[in-house]
Amino acid sequence: MSITMRRTVLRSTVMAAATALAAAISILPAQALDAQWCKDVHIRFFVGGAEGDAFGTIVYNGAKQAEADLGPKVDYIFSQWDVEKMVQQLREAVAVKPGGIAMMGYPGDASIMPLAEQAHKDGIRMMYQNVPVPKVTAAFGGGYVGAQQEEQGRALGAEAFKLAGLKAGDKAIMIGPFENESRGARERGAALKEAGVEVIQLSSPPSGEWASDPNLAIPVITAALLNNPDVKAVGYPGGQMLGNVPTYMQAAGKKAGDIFNFGFDTSPQIVEGFKGGWVQLTADQQPFLQGYLPILSLCQQVVLGLAPMNVDTGAGFVTPDNYEIVAELAKQALR
């Protein structure tokens, strides 16, 4: 066979192989993304609160939708917003060695770090939602789905200052887990002090009791309002307490509109609070996405080898002027 013929045959063989390879590659996505394409993946998902919790229910609904769409086996973990309980449950989750864990970042970097290291050694993919843990993800990988705590708190404080018509020297109450380095960044970041407002801080229990049962905060909030009758605004750390504003105000002898009440999240109770004039401002962080996207990302990481997602779910503000836009979805525990 001549050199020319050999070259022709070789060229034809290479082209045929390339064509076959391209054809094989072109059908891979269709095969990988069939319905229930994540059915062989086991995930442990941290909801955060208790079953029926106003915020946690929306997170749970998002996660359940992802489970239905993608097909993984998902174990749902409820923690009552108790930091110590979350850490223990994460320890148990790592020991089970699932394909992936979607963990609430609520306990913070220091508490999660050693367990994230063990998960990394065991090849467990990690995602975090609701509260970022930047030191953990920098050291051992994983993505984050949720609002950026300090940035969202700062933006909410500035918006509250503007809409409430506050000025330097006015007095406000801010409630939150201030001692929690990661989770408390949102409430610490509310920029009222920088504007000259006198801020009275009420620390919520680290065990998450007020989020699980907002009525437990009635005596503390009532006493703070009675001891500071000139308070013009009150900020709340989550949708559970913001939805309970009418109860707090009535217990302190206040009428709707007497105090500018603001906070985070949406729920059926918060919608009613807007409707009744009790709630004036909330920052929406789209908890449905905090349920759906971590599961989607874990499936993509395990099955397709994709990098983890990082998504800021902060969606802006809900006020008396626009709350009706999200009202119906909030009532369905989807927004």
Coordinates of C-alpha atoms in Angstrom, one line a residue:
M1 CA 0.0 0.0 0.0
S2 CA 1.4 3.4 -0.9
I3 CA 2.0 6.2 1.6
T4 CA -0.8 8.2 0.0
M5 CA -3.3 5.3 0.4
R6 CA -2.2 4.8 4.0
R7 CA -2.7 8.4 4.8
T8 CA -6.2 8.3 3.2
V9 CA -7.2 5.2 5.2
L10 CA -5.8 6.7 8.4
R11 CA -7.6 10.0 7.8
S12 CA -10.9 8.1 7.2
T13 CA -10.4 6.0 10.3
V14 CA -9.8 9.1 12.5
M15 CA -12.8 10.9 11.0
A16 CA -15.0 7.8 11.6
A17 CA -13.9 7.5 15.2
A18 CA -14.4 11.2 15.8
T19 CA -17.9 11.0 14.3
A20 CA -18.8 8.1 16.5
L21 CA -17.4 9.8 19.6
A22 CA -19.4 13.0 18.8
A23 CA -22.5 10.9 18.3
A24 CA -22.0 9.1 21.6
I25 CA -21.4 12.4 23.5
S26 CA -24.4 14.0 21.9
I27 CA -26.8 11.4 23.4
L28 CA -25.3 11.5 26.9
P29 CA -27.3 14.5 28.2
A30 CA -30.6 12.9 27.1
Q31 CA -29.7 9.7 28.9
A32 CA -28.5 11.5 32.0
L33 CA -31.5 13.8 32.3
D34 CA -34.3 11.4 31.9
A35 CA -37.2 11.7 34.4
Q36 CA -36.0 10.9 37.9
W37 CA -32.4 11.0 36.7
C38 CA -31.3 11.5 40.4
K39 CA -33.1 8.4 41.7
D40 CA -30.0 6.6 42.9
V41 CA -28.8 9.5 45.1
H42 CA -29.4 9.6 48.8
I43 CA -29.6 13.1 50.4
R44 CA -30.1 14.3 53.9
F45 CA -31.8 17.7 53.9
F46 CA -32.0 20.1 56.9
V47 CA -35.2 22.0 57.0
G48 CA -34.2 24.1 60.0
G49 CA -37.3 24.6 62.1
A50 CA -40.0 22.3 63.4
E51 CA -42.7 20.6 61.2
G52 CA -45.3 23.3 60.4
D53 CA -42.8 26.2 61.1
A54 CA -43.8 29.2 58.9
F55 CA -40.4 29.6 57.3
G56 CA -39.4 26.0 57.4
T57 CA -42.6 24.9 55.7
I58 CA -41.7 26.9 52.6
V59 CA -38.2 25.5 52.6
Y60 CA -39.6 22.0 52.9
N61 CA -42.1 22.6 50.1
G62 CA -39.2 23.6 47.8
A63 CA -37.2 20.5 48.8
K64 CA -40.2 18.2 48.3
Q65 CA -40.8 19.7 44.8
A66 CA -37.1 19.0 43.9
E67 CA -37.4 15.5 45.2
A68 CA -40.5 14.9 43.1
D69 CA -38.9 16.4 40.0
L70 CA -35.5 14.7 40.2
G71 CA -36.2 11.5 42.1
P72 CA -33.5 11.3 44.9
K73 CA -34.2 9.6 48.2
V74 CA -34.4 12.4 50.7
D75 CA -34.4 12.2 54.5
Y76 CA -35.8 15.4 56.0
I77 CA -34.3 16.7 59.3
F78 CA -36.2 19.1 61.6
S79 CA -34.2 20.9 64.2
Q80 CA -36.5 23.5 65.9
W81 CA -33.8 26.1 65.0
D82 CA -31.7 24.6 67.9
V83 CA -28.0 25.1 67.1
E84 CA -26.8 22.2 69.3
K85 CA -29.4 19.9 67.9
M86 CA -28.5 20.8 64.3
V87 CA -24.8 20.0 65.0
Q88 CA -25.6 16.6 66.5
Q89 CA -28.0 15.8 63.6
L90 CA -25.2 16.8 61.2
R91 CA -22.8 14.5 63.0
E92 CA -25.4 11.7 62.6
A93 CA -25.9 12.6 58.9
V94 CA -22.2 12.4 58.1
A95 CA -22.0 9.0 59.8
V96 CA -24.7 7.6 57.5
K97 CA -22.6 8.6 54.5
P98 CA -25.3 9.7 52.1
G99 CA -24.4 11.0 48.6
G100 CA -25.1 14.5 49.7
I101 CA -26.1 16.7 52.7
A102 CA -28.0 20.0 52.4
M103 CA -27.2 21.7 55.7
M104 CA -28.6 24.9 57.3
G105 CA -25.6 27.1 58.0
Y106 CA -27.2 28.3 61.2
P107 CA -24.6 26.9 63.7
G108 CA -21.8 28.8 62.0
D109 CA -18.3 28.0 60.6
A110 CA -16.7 26.9 63.8
S111 CA -19.3 24.3 64.7
I112 CA -19.7 22.9 61.2
M113 CA -16.0 22.9 60.2
P114 CA -14.9 19.5 61.7
L115 CA -18.0 17.7 60.4
A116 CA -17.5 19.3 56.9
E117 CA -13.9 18.0 57.0
Q118 CA -15.2 14.5 57.8
A119 CA -17.8 14.7 55.0
H120 CA -15.0 15.8 52.6
K121 CA -12.9 12.8 53.6
D122 CA -15.9 10.5 53.0
G123 CA -16.7 11.9 49.6
I124 CA -20.0 13.4 50.7
R125 CA -21.1 16.4 48.7
M126 CA -22.2 19.4 50.8
M127 CA -24.6 22.3 50.2
Y128 CA -25.5 25.0 52.7
Q129 CA -28.7 27.0 52.8
N130 CA -30.1 30.0 54.7
V131 CA -26.9 31.1 56.5
P132 CA -23.5 31.2 54.7
V133 CA -20.5 29.5 56.1
P134 CA -17.7 31.0 54.0
K135 CA -14.8 29.5 56.0
V136 CA -16.2 26.0 55.7
T137 CA -16.8 26.3 51.9
A138 CA -13.4 27.8 51.4
A139 CA -11.7 24.9 53.2
F140 CA -13.8 21.9 52.1
G141 CA -16.0 23.0 49.2
G142 CA -19.7 23.1 48.9
G143 CA -22.1 25.8 47.7
Y144 CA -24.6 28.2 49.3
V145 CA -28.2 29.0 48.5
G146 CA -29.7 31.9 50.5
A147 CA -29.5 35.6 51.2
Q148 CA -26.2 37.2 52.2
Q149 CA -26.9 37.8 55.9
E150 CA -25.0 41.1 56.6
E151 CA -25.9 42.6 53.2
Q152 CA -29.5 41.8 53.6
G153 CA -29.7 43.2 57.2
R154 CA -27.9 46.4 56.2
A155 CA -30.3 46.9 53.2
L156 CA -33.3 46.2 55.4
G157 CA -32.1 48.7 58.1
A158 CA -31.6 51.4 55.5
E159 CA -35.1 50.8 54.0
A160 CA -36.7 50.8 57.5
F161 CA -35.0 54.1 58.3
K162 CA -36.4 55.6 55.1
L163 CA -39.9 54.2 55.2
A164 CA -40.5 54.8 58.9
G165 CA -39.3 58.4 58.6
L166 CA -36.7 57.8 61.4
K167 CA -34.1 60.4 62.3
A168 CA -31.1 60.6 64.5
G169 CA -32.0 60.3 68.2
D170 CA -35.1 58.1 67.6
K171 CA -35.3 54.8 69.4
A172 CA -35.8 51.3 67.9
I173 CA -35.8 47.7 69.1
M174 CA -33.9 45.0 67.2
I175 CA -34.5 41.4 68.1
G176 CA -32.0 38.7 67.0
P177 CA -29.5 36.0 67.8
F178 CA -26.7 38.6 68.2
E179 CA -24.2 36.2 69.8
N180 CA -24.3 33.8 66.8
E181 CA -21.4 34.9 64.7
S182 CA -22.9 33.7 61.3
R183 CA -26.6 33.8 61.8
G184 CA -26.6 37.1 63.9
A185 CA -24.8 39.0 61.1
R186 CA -28.1 39.9 59.6
E187 CA -29.6 41.6 62.6
R188 CA -26.2 43.1 63.6
G189 CA -25.9 44.5 60.1
A190 CA -29.2 46.5 60.3
A191 CA -27.7 49.9 59.8
L192 CA -29.9 51.9 62.2
K193 CA -27.1 52.7 64.6
E194 CA -25.0 54.2 61.9
A195 CA -27.9 56.6 61.1
G196 CA -27.9 57.8 64.7
V197 CA -30.9 55.7 65.9
E198 CA -30.7 54.4 69.5
V199 CA -31.1 50.7 69.1
I200 CA -32.2 48.4 72.0
Q201 CA -31.0 44.9 71.3
L202 CA -33.1 41.9 72.5
S203 CA -31.2 38.7 72.2
S204 CA -33.3 35.7 71.1
P205 CA -32.5 32.3 72.8
P206 CA -29.8 30.2 70.9
S207 CA -32.1 27.2 71.3
G208 CA -34.5 28.6 68.8
E209 CA -37.4 28.7 71.2
W210 CA -38.9 32.0 69.9
A211 CA -38.8 30.8 66.3
S212 CA -40.5 27.5 67.2
D213 CA -43.1 29.2 69.4
P214 CA -43.2 33.0 68.9
N215 CA -45.6 33.4 71.8
L216 CA -42.7 32.7 74.2
A217 CA -41.3 36.1 73.4
I218 CA -44.5 38.0 74.4
P219 CA -43.2 38.9 78.0
V220 CA -39.8 40.1 76.8
I221 CA -41.1 42.3 73.9
T222 CA -44.0 43.6 76.0
A223 CA -41.6 44.6 78.8
A224 CA -39.2 46.3 76.3
L225 CA -42.1 48.4 74.8
L226 CA -43.5 49.4 78.2
N227 CA -40.1 50.4 79.5
N228 CA -39.4 52.4 76.3
P229 CA -42.8 54.0 75.3
D230 CA -41.0 56.3 72.8
V231 CA -39.9 53.4 70.6
K232 CA -40.8 54.1 67.0
A233 CA -39.8 50.8 65.2
V234 CA -39.2 47.2 66.0
G235 CA -37.2 44.7 63.9
Y236 CA -37.8 40.9 64.1
P237 CA -35.4 38.2 63.1
G238 CA -37.7 35.9 61.1
G239 CA -41.1 35.3 59.7
Q240 CA -42.3 33.4 62.7
M241 CA -42.0 36.4 65.0
L242 CA -42.9 39.0 62.3
G243 CA -46.2 37.1 61.7
N244 CA -46.9 37.3 65.4
V245 CA -46.7 41.1 65.5
P246 CA -50.4 41.7 66.2
T247 CA -50.1 39.6 69.4
Y248 CA -47.0 41.5 70.6
M249 CA -48.5 44.9 69.9
Q250 CA -51.9 44.2 71.5
A251 CA -50.2 42.7 74.6
A252 CA -48.3 46.0 74.9
G253 CA -51.5 48.1 74.4
K254 CA -50.5 49.3 70.9
K255 CA -52.8 49.8 67.9
A256 CA -52.0 49.0 64.3
G257 CA -49.7 51.6 62.9
D258 CA -48.5 52.9 66.3
I259 CA -45.1 51.3 65.7
F260 CA -43.2 50.6 62.5
N261 CA -42.8 46.8 62.5
F262 CA -40.3 45.2 60.1
G263 CA -38.3 42.0 59.6
F264 CA -37.7 39.1 57.2
D265 CA -39.7 36.6 55.1
T266 CA -43.3 36.2 54.0
S267 CA -46.0 33.9 55.3
P268 CA -49.8 33.8 55.5
Q269 CA -49.5 35.5 58.9
I270 CA -47.3 38.3 57.6
V271 CA -49.7 38.9 54.7
E272 CA -52.5 39.3 57.3
G273 CA -50.2 41.6 59.2
F274 CA -49.8 43.8 56.2
K275 CA -53.5 43.7 55.5
G276 CA -54.3 44.8 59.1
G277 CA -51.7 47.5 59.2
W278 CA -49.6 45.8 61.8
V279 CA -46.5 45.0 59.5
Q280 CA -44.9 47.7 57.4
L281 CA -41.8 46.1 55.8
T282 CA -40.2 42.7 55.2
A283 CA -37.2 41.4 53.3
D284 CA -38.0 38.5 51.1
Q285 CA -35.3 35.7 50.9
Q286 CA -37.4 33.2 48.8
P287 CA -37.1 30.1 51.1
F288 CA -38.7 27.9 48.4
L289 CA -35.4 28.3 46.4
Q290 CA -33.5 27.4 49.6
G291 CA -35.3 24.1 49.5
Y292 CA -35.2 23.4 45.8
L293 CA -31.8 24.5 44.7
P294 CA -29.6 22.6 47.2
I295 CA -31.2 19.3 46.2
L296 CA -30.8 20.2 42.5
S297 CA -27.2 21.1 43.0
L298 CA -26.4 17.9 45.0
C299 CA -27.9 15.8 42.2
Q300 CA -25.9 17.7 39.6
Q301 CA -22.7 17.2 41.6
V302 CA -23.2 13.5 42.3
V303 CA -24.6 12.5 38.9
L304 CA -23.1 15.0 36.4
G305 CA -19.9 16.0 38.2
L306 CA -20.9 19.7 38.1
A307 CA -19.6 22.4 40.5
P308 CA -21.8 23.4 43.5
M309 CA -24.3 26.2 43.1
N310 CA -23.9 29.6 44.8
V311 CA -27.2 31.6 44.6
D312 CA -28.2 34.8 46.4
T313 CA -32.0 34.4 47.0
G314 CA -32.5 37.9 48.4
A315 CA -35.3 39.3 46.3
G316 CA -35.9 42.8 47.7
F317 CA -38.7 44.2 49.9
V318 CA -42.4 43.6 50.5
T319 CA -44.3 46.7 51.7
P320 CA -48.0 47.7 52.2
D321 CA -47.8 48.9 48.6
N322 CA -46.9 45.6 47.0
Y323 CA -47.6 42.7 49.4
E324 CA -50.7 41.6 47.4
I325 CA -48.3 40.5 44.6
V326 CA -47.0 37.7 46.8
A327 CA -50.0 37.2 49.0
E328 CA -51.6 34.2 47.2
L329 CA -48.3 32.3 46.9
A330 CA -47.5 33.1 50.6
K331 CA -50.8 31.6 51.6
Q332 CA -49.9 28.4 49.7
A333 CA -46.5 28.3 51.6
L334 CA -44.6 28.8 48.3
R335 CA -43.3 32.3 48.9

